[in-house]
Amino acid sequence: MGWGSGEPHPATHATRGRRHQQSTEVAAFAVTIAVHLPLNHALKAARSPDRISDLAQVREAFDEAKWVRWNVVRTIATTAAFGCLAWSLVVQGRLSA
């Protein structure tokens, strides 16, 4: 079976893998900008822990469950990006499977 038999060239698969990798990286970056940075800035605005009179209230306002939930999304996206990059390298023959 060669490329003339209707199969796409391996470079086509590699290009798709790189595109998927870039898309998932953008998704992870978007989660960081849209979710994590505002939460982190809110924590920073609460001042240093030794100057906070009610740590429980600051922690409750932080919405830790939201941060963890979106951190899982970001972790899955970056893992998928790495997988797509590795697959594109395998397809191009730069990495052995």
mmCIF file with all atom_site columns, N, CA, C and O in Angstrom, residues 57-83:
data_model
loop_
_atom_site.group_PDB
_atom_site.id
_atom_site.type_symbol
_atom_site.label_atom_id
_atom_site.label_alt_id
_atom_site.label_comp_id
_atom_site.label_asym_id
_atom_site.label_entity_id
_atom_site.label_seq_id
_atom_site.pdbx_PDB_ins_code
_atom_site.Cartn_x
_atom_site.Cartn_y
_atom_site.Cartn_z
_atom_site.occupancy
_atom_site.B_iso_or_equiv
_atom_site.pdbx_formal_charge
_atom_site.auth_seq_id
_atom_site.auth_comp_id
_atom_site.auth_asym_id
_atom_site.auth_atom_id
_atom_site.pdbx_PDB_model_num
ATOM 1   N N  . GLN A 1 57 ? -12.491 32.706 55.843 1.00 0.00 ? 57 GLN A N  1
ATOM 2   C CA . GLN A 1 57 ? -13.334 33.497 54.934 1.00 0.00 ? 57 GLN A CA 1
ATOM 3   C C  . GLN A 1 57 ? -12.638 33.697 53.594 1.00 0.00 ? 57 GLN A C  1
ATOM 4   O O  . GLN A 1 57 ? -13.265 33.599 52.545 1.00 0.00 ? 57 GLN A O  1
ATOM 5   N N  . VAL A 1 58 ? -11.349 33.937 53.605 1.00 0.00 ? 58 VAL A N  1
ATOM 6   C CA . VAL A 1 58 ? -10.593 34.114 52.362 1.00 0.00 ? 58 VAL A CA 1
ATOM 7   C C  . VAL A 1 58 ? -10.585 32.816 51.569 1.00 0.00 ? 58 VAL A C  1
ATOM 8   O O  . VAL A 1 58 ? -10.793 32.812 50.362 1.00 0.00 ? 58 VAL A O  1
ATOM 9   N N  . ARG A 1 59 ? -10.391 31.715 52.258 1.00 0.00 ? 59 ARG A N  1
ATOM 10  C CA . ARG A 1 59 ? -10.376 30.409 51.575 1.00 0.00 ? 59 ARG A CA 1
ATOM 11  C C  . ARG A 1 59 ? -11.745 30.095 50.982 1.00 0.00 ? 59 ARG A C  1
ATOM 12  O O  . ARG A 1 59 ? -11.851 29.576 49.883 1.00 0.00 ? 59 ARG A O  1
ATOM 13  N N  . GLU A 1 60 ? -12.811 30.396 51.708 1.00 0.00 ? 60 GLU A N  1
ATOM 14  C CA . GLU A 1 60 ? -14.162 30.155 51.205 1.00 0.00 ? 60 GLU A CA 1
ATOM 15  C C  . GLU A 1 60 ? -14.445 31.023 49.977 1.00 0.00 ? 60 GLU A C  1
ATOM 16  O O  . GLU A 1 60 ? -15.033 30.559 49.000 1.00 0.00 ? 60 GLU A O  1
ATOM 17  N N  . ALA A 1 61 ? -13.998 32.257 49.987 1.00 0.00 ? 61 ALA A N  1
ATOM 18  C CA . ALA A 1 61 ? -14.207 33.163 48.851 1.00 0.00 ? 61 ALA A CA 1
ATOM 19  C C  . ALA A 1 61 ? -13.377 32.743 47.638 1.00 0.00 ? 61 ALA A C  1
ATOM 20  O O  . ALA A 1 61 ? -13.728 33.064 46.507 1.00 0.00 ? 61 ALA A O  1
ATOM 21  N N  . PHE A 1 62 ? -12.296 32.012 47.870 1.00 0.00 ? 62 PHE A N  1
ATOM 22  C CA . PHE A 1 62 ? -11.415 31.587 46.784 1.00 0.00 ? 62 PHE A CA 1
ATOM 23  C C  . PHE A 1 62 ? -12.097 30.620 45.831 1.00 0.00 ? 62 PHE A C  1
ATOM 24  O O  . PHE A 1 62 ? -11.795 30.584 44.653 1.00 0.00 ? 62 PHE A O  1
ATOM 25  N N  . ASP A 1 63 ? -13.028 29.822 46.270 1.00 0.00 ? 63 ASP A N  1
ATOM 26  C CA . ASP A 1 63 ? -13.710 28.811 45.448 1.00 0.00 ? 63 ASP A CA 1
ATOM 27  C C  . ASP A 1 63 ? -12.717 27.770 44.951 1.00 0.00 ? 63 ASP A C  1
ATOM 28  O O  . ASP A 1 63 ? -12.459 27.623 43.762 1.00 0.00 ? 63 ASP A O  1
ATOM 29  N N  . GLU A 1 64 ? -12.165 27.053 45.915 1.00 0.00 ? 64 GLU A N  1
ATOM 30  C CA . GLU A 1 64 ? -11.150 26.046 45.627 1.00 0.00 ? 64 GLU A CA 1
ATOM 31  C C  . GLU A 1 64 ? -11.663 24.958 44.688 1.00 0.00 ? 64 GLU A C  1
ATOM 32  O O  . GLU A 1 64 ? -10.930 24.465 43.828 1.00 0.00 ? 64 GLU A O  1
ATOM 33  N N  . ALA A 1 65 ? -12.940 24.595 44.817 1.00 0.00 ? 65 ALA A N  1
ATOM 34  C CA . ALA A 1 65 ? -13.506 23.553 43.951 1.00 0.00 ? 65 ALA A CA 1
ATOM 35  C C  . ALA A 1 65 ? -13.452 23.979 42.482 1.00 0.00 ? 65 ALA A C  1
ATOM 36  O O  . ALA A 1 65 ? -13.141 23.168 41.598 1.00 0.00 ? 65 ALA A O  1
ATOM 37  N N  . LYS A 1 66 ? -13.730 25.229 42.214 1.00 0.00 ? 66 LYS A N  1
ATOM 38  C CA . LYS A 1 66 ? -13.651 25.749 40.837 1.00 0.00 ? 66 LYS A CA 1
ATOM 39  C C  . LYS A 1 66 ? -12.214 25.684 40.331 1.00 0.00 ? 66 LYS A C  1
ATOM 40  O O  . LYS A 1 66 ? -11.958 25.271 39.200 1.00 0.00 ? 66 LYS A O  1
ATOM 41  N N  . TRP A 1 67 ? -11.268 26.086 41.175 1.00 0.00 ? 67 TRP A N  1
ATOM 42  C CA . TRP A 1 67 ? -9.864  26.069 40.766 1.00 0.00 ? 67 TRP A CA 1
ATOM 43  C C  . TRP A 1 67 ? -9.413  24.647 40.449 1.00 0.00 ? 67 TRP A C  1
ATOM 44  O O  . TRP A 1 67 ? -8.786  24.400 39.431 1.00 0.00 ? 67 TRP A O  1
ATOM 45  N N  . VAL A 1 68 ? -9.778  23.694 41.304 1.00 0.00 ? 68 VAL A N  1
ATOM 46  C CA . VAL A 1 68 ? -9.381  22.293 41.103 1.00 0.00 ? 68 VAL A CA 1
ATOM 47  C C  . VAL A 1 68 ? -10.031 21.735 39.838 1.00 0.00 ? 68 VAL A C  1
ATOM 48  O O  . VAL A 1 68 ? -9.379  21.069 39.026 1.00 0.00 ? 68 VAL A O  1
ATOM 49  N N  . ARG A 1 69 ? -11.311 21.996 39.658 1.00 0.00 ? 69 ARG A N  1
ATOM 50  C CA . ARG A 1 69 ? -12.038 21.503 38.481 1.00 0.00 ? 69 ARG A CA 1
ATOM 51  C C  . ARG A 1 69 ? -11.368 21.976 37.190 1.00 0.00 ? 69 ARG A C  1
ATOM 52  O O  . ARG A 1 69 ? -11.114 21.191 36.280 1.00 0.00 ? 69 ARG A O  1
ATOM 53  N N  . TRP A 1 70 ? -11.059 23.252 37.118 1.00 0.00 ? 70 TRP A N  1
ATOM 54  C CA . TRP A 1 70 ? -10.443 23.787 35.906 1.00 0.00 ? 70 TRP A CA 1
ATOM 55  C C  . TRP A 1 70 ? -8.975  23.385 35.792 1.00 0.00 ? 70 TRP A C  1
ATOM 56  O O  . TRP A 1 70 ? -8.424  23.318 34.705 1.00 0.00 ? 70 TRP A O  1
ATOM 57  N N  . ASN A 1 71 ? -8.336  23.086 36.900 1.00 0.00 ? 71 ASN A N  1
ATOM 58  C CA . ASN A 1 71 ? -6.969  22.584 36.838 1.00 0.00 ? 71 ASN A CA 1
ATOM 59  C C  . ASN A 1 71 ? -6.950  21.189 36.218 1.00 0.00 ? 71 ASN A C  1
ATOM 60  O O  . ASN A 1 71 ? -6.029  20.849 35.472 1.00 0.00 ? 71 ASN A O  1
ATOM 61  N N  . VAL A 1 72 ? -7.969  20.392 36.496 1.00 0.00 ? 72 VAL A N  1
ATOM 62  C CA . VAL A 1 72 ? -8.080  19.068 35.870 1.00 0.00 ? 72 VAL A CA 1
ATOM 63  C C  . VAL A 1 72 ? -8.261  19.231 34.357 1.00 0.00 ? 72 VAL A C  1
ATOM 64  O O  . VAL A 1 72 ? -7.624  18.527 33.567 1.00 0.00 ? 72 VAL A O  1
ATOM 65  N N  . VAL A 1 73 ? -9.106  20.171 33.956 1.00 0.00 ? 73 VAL A N  1
ATOM 66  C CA . VAL A 1 73 ? -9.300  20.433 32.522 1.00 0.00 ? 73 VAL A CA 1
ATOM 67  C C  . VAL A 1 73 ? -7.973  20.845 31.883 1.00 0.00 ? 73 VAL A C  1
ATOM 68  O O  . VAL A 1 73 ? -7.600  20.350 30.811 1.00 0.00 ? 73 VAL A O  1
ATOM 69  N N  . ARG A 1 74 ? -7.261  21.722 32.543 1.00 0.00 ? 74 ARG A N  1
ATOM 70  C CA . ARG A 1 74 ? -5.975  22.189 32.014 1.00 0.00 ? 74 ARG A CA 1
ATOM 71  C C  . ARG A 1 74 ? -4.958  21.052 31.940 1.00 0.00 ? 74 ARG A C  1
ATOM 72  O O  . ARG A 1 74 ? -4.210  20.936 30.964 1.00 0.00 ? 74 ARG A O  1
ATOM 73  N N  . THR A 1 75 ? -4.953  20.179 32.936 1.00 0.00 ? 75 THR A N  1
ATOM 74  C CA . THR A 1 75 ? -4.039  19.034 32.934 1.00 0.00 ? 75 THR A CA 1
ATOM 75  C C  . THR A 1 75 ? -4.369  18.068 31.800 1.00 0.00 ? 75 THR A C  1
ATOM 76  O O  . THR A 1 75 ? -3.468  17.580 31.105 1.00 0.00 ? 75 THR A O  1
ATOM 77  N N  . ILE A 1 76 ? -5.634  17.797 31.585 1.00 0.00 ? 76 ILE A N  1
ATOM 78  C CA . ILE A 1 76 ? -6.042  16.921 30.485 1.00 0.00 ? 76 ILE A CA 1
ATOM 79  C C  . ILE A 1 76 ? -5.650  17.534 29.148 1.00 0.00 ? 76 ILE A C  1
ATOM 80  O O  . ILE A 1 76 ? -5.145  16.845 28.252 1.00 0.00 ? 76 ILE A O  1
ATOM 81  N N  . ALA A 1 77 ? -5.861  18.834 28.989 1.00 0.00 ? 77 ALA A N  1
ATOM 82  C CA . ALA A 1 77 ? -5.515  19.507 27.726 1.00 0.00 ? 77 ALA A CA 1
ATOM 83  C C  . ALA A 1 77 ? -4.014  19.458 27.451 1.00 0.00 ? 77 ALA A C  1
ATOM 84  O O  . ALA A 1 77 ? -3.591  19.169 26.326 1.00 0.00 ? 77 ALA A O  1
ATOM 85  N N  . THR A 1 78 ? -3.200  19.693 28.477 1.00 0.00 ? 78 THR A N  1
ATOM 86  C CA . THR A 1 78 ? -1.753  19.665 28.233 1.00 0.00 ? 78 THR A CA 1
ATOM 87  C C  . THR A 1 78 ? -1.260  18.241 28.003 1.00 0.00 ? 78 THR A C  1
ATOM 88  O O  . THR A 1 78 ? -0.340  18.030 27.208 1.00 0.00 ? 78 THR A O  1
ATOM 89  N N  . THR A 1 79 ? -1.877  17.269 28.650 1.00 0.00 ? 79 THR A N  1
ATOM 90  C CA . THR A 1 79 ? -1.517  15.872 28.402 1.00 0.00 ? 79 THR A CA 1
ATOM 91  C C  . THR A 1 79 ? -1.887  15.474 26.980 1.00 0.00 ? 79 THR A C  1
ATOM 92  O O  . THR A 1 79 ? -1.114  14.801 26.286 1.00 0.00 ? 79 THR A O  1
ATOM 93  N N  . ALA A 1 80 ? -3.060  15.892 26.541 1.00 0.00 ? 80 ALA A N  1
ATOM 94  C CA . ALA A 1 80 ? -3.473  15.619 25.160 1.00 0.00 ? 80 ALA A CA 1
ATOM 95  C C  . ALA A 1 80 ? -2.541  16.306 24.168 1.00 0.00 ? 80 ALA A C  1
ATOM 96  O O  . ALA A 1 80 ? -2.191  15.732 23.125 1.00 0.00 ? 80 ALA A O  1
ATOM 97  N N  . ALA A 1 81 ? -2.126  17.526 24.477 1.00 0.00 ? 81 ALA A N  1
ATOM 98  C CA . ALA A 1 81 ? -1.193  18.243 23.596 1.00 0.00 ? 81 ALA A CA 1
ATOM 99  C C  . ALA A 1 81 ? 0.122   17.483 23.472 1.00 0.00 ? 81 ALA A C  1
ATOM 100 O O  . ALA A 1 81 ? 0.668   17.335 22.369 1.00 0.00 ? 81 ALA A O  1
ATOM 101 N N  . PHE A 1 82 ? 0.612   16.987 24.591 1.00 0.00 ? 82 PHE A N  1
ATOM 102 C CA . PHE A 1 82 ? 1.850   16.207 24.565 1.00 0.00 ? 82 PHE A CA 1
ATOM 103 C C  . PHE A 1 82 ? 1.666   14.935 23.741 1.00 0.00 ? 82 PHE A C  1
ATOM 104 O O  . PHE A 1 82 ? 2.532   14.554 22.958 1.00 0.00 ? 82 PHE A O  1
ATOM 105 N N  . GLY A 1 83 ? 0.535   14.265 23.907 1.00 0.00 ? 83 GLY A N  1
ATOM 106 C CA . GLY A 1 83 ? 0.248   13.061 23.138 1.00 0.00 ? 83 GLY A CA 1
ATOM 107 C C  . GLY A 1 83 ? 0.193   13.337 21.639 1.00 0.00 ? 83 GLY A C  1
ATOM 108 O O  . GLY A 1 83 ? 0.731   12.562 20.838 1.00 0.00 ? 83 GLY A O  1
#
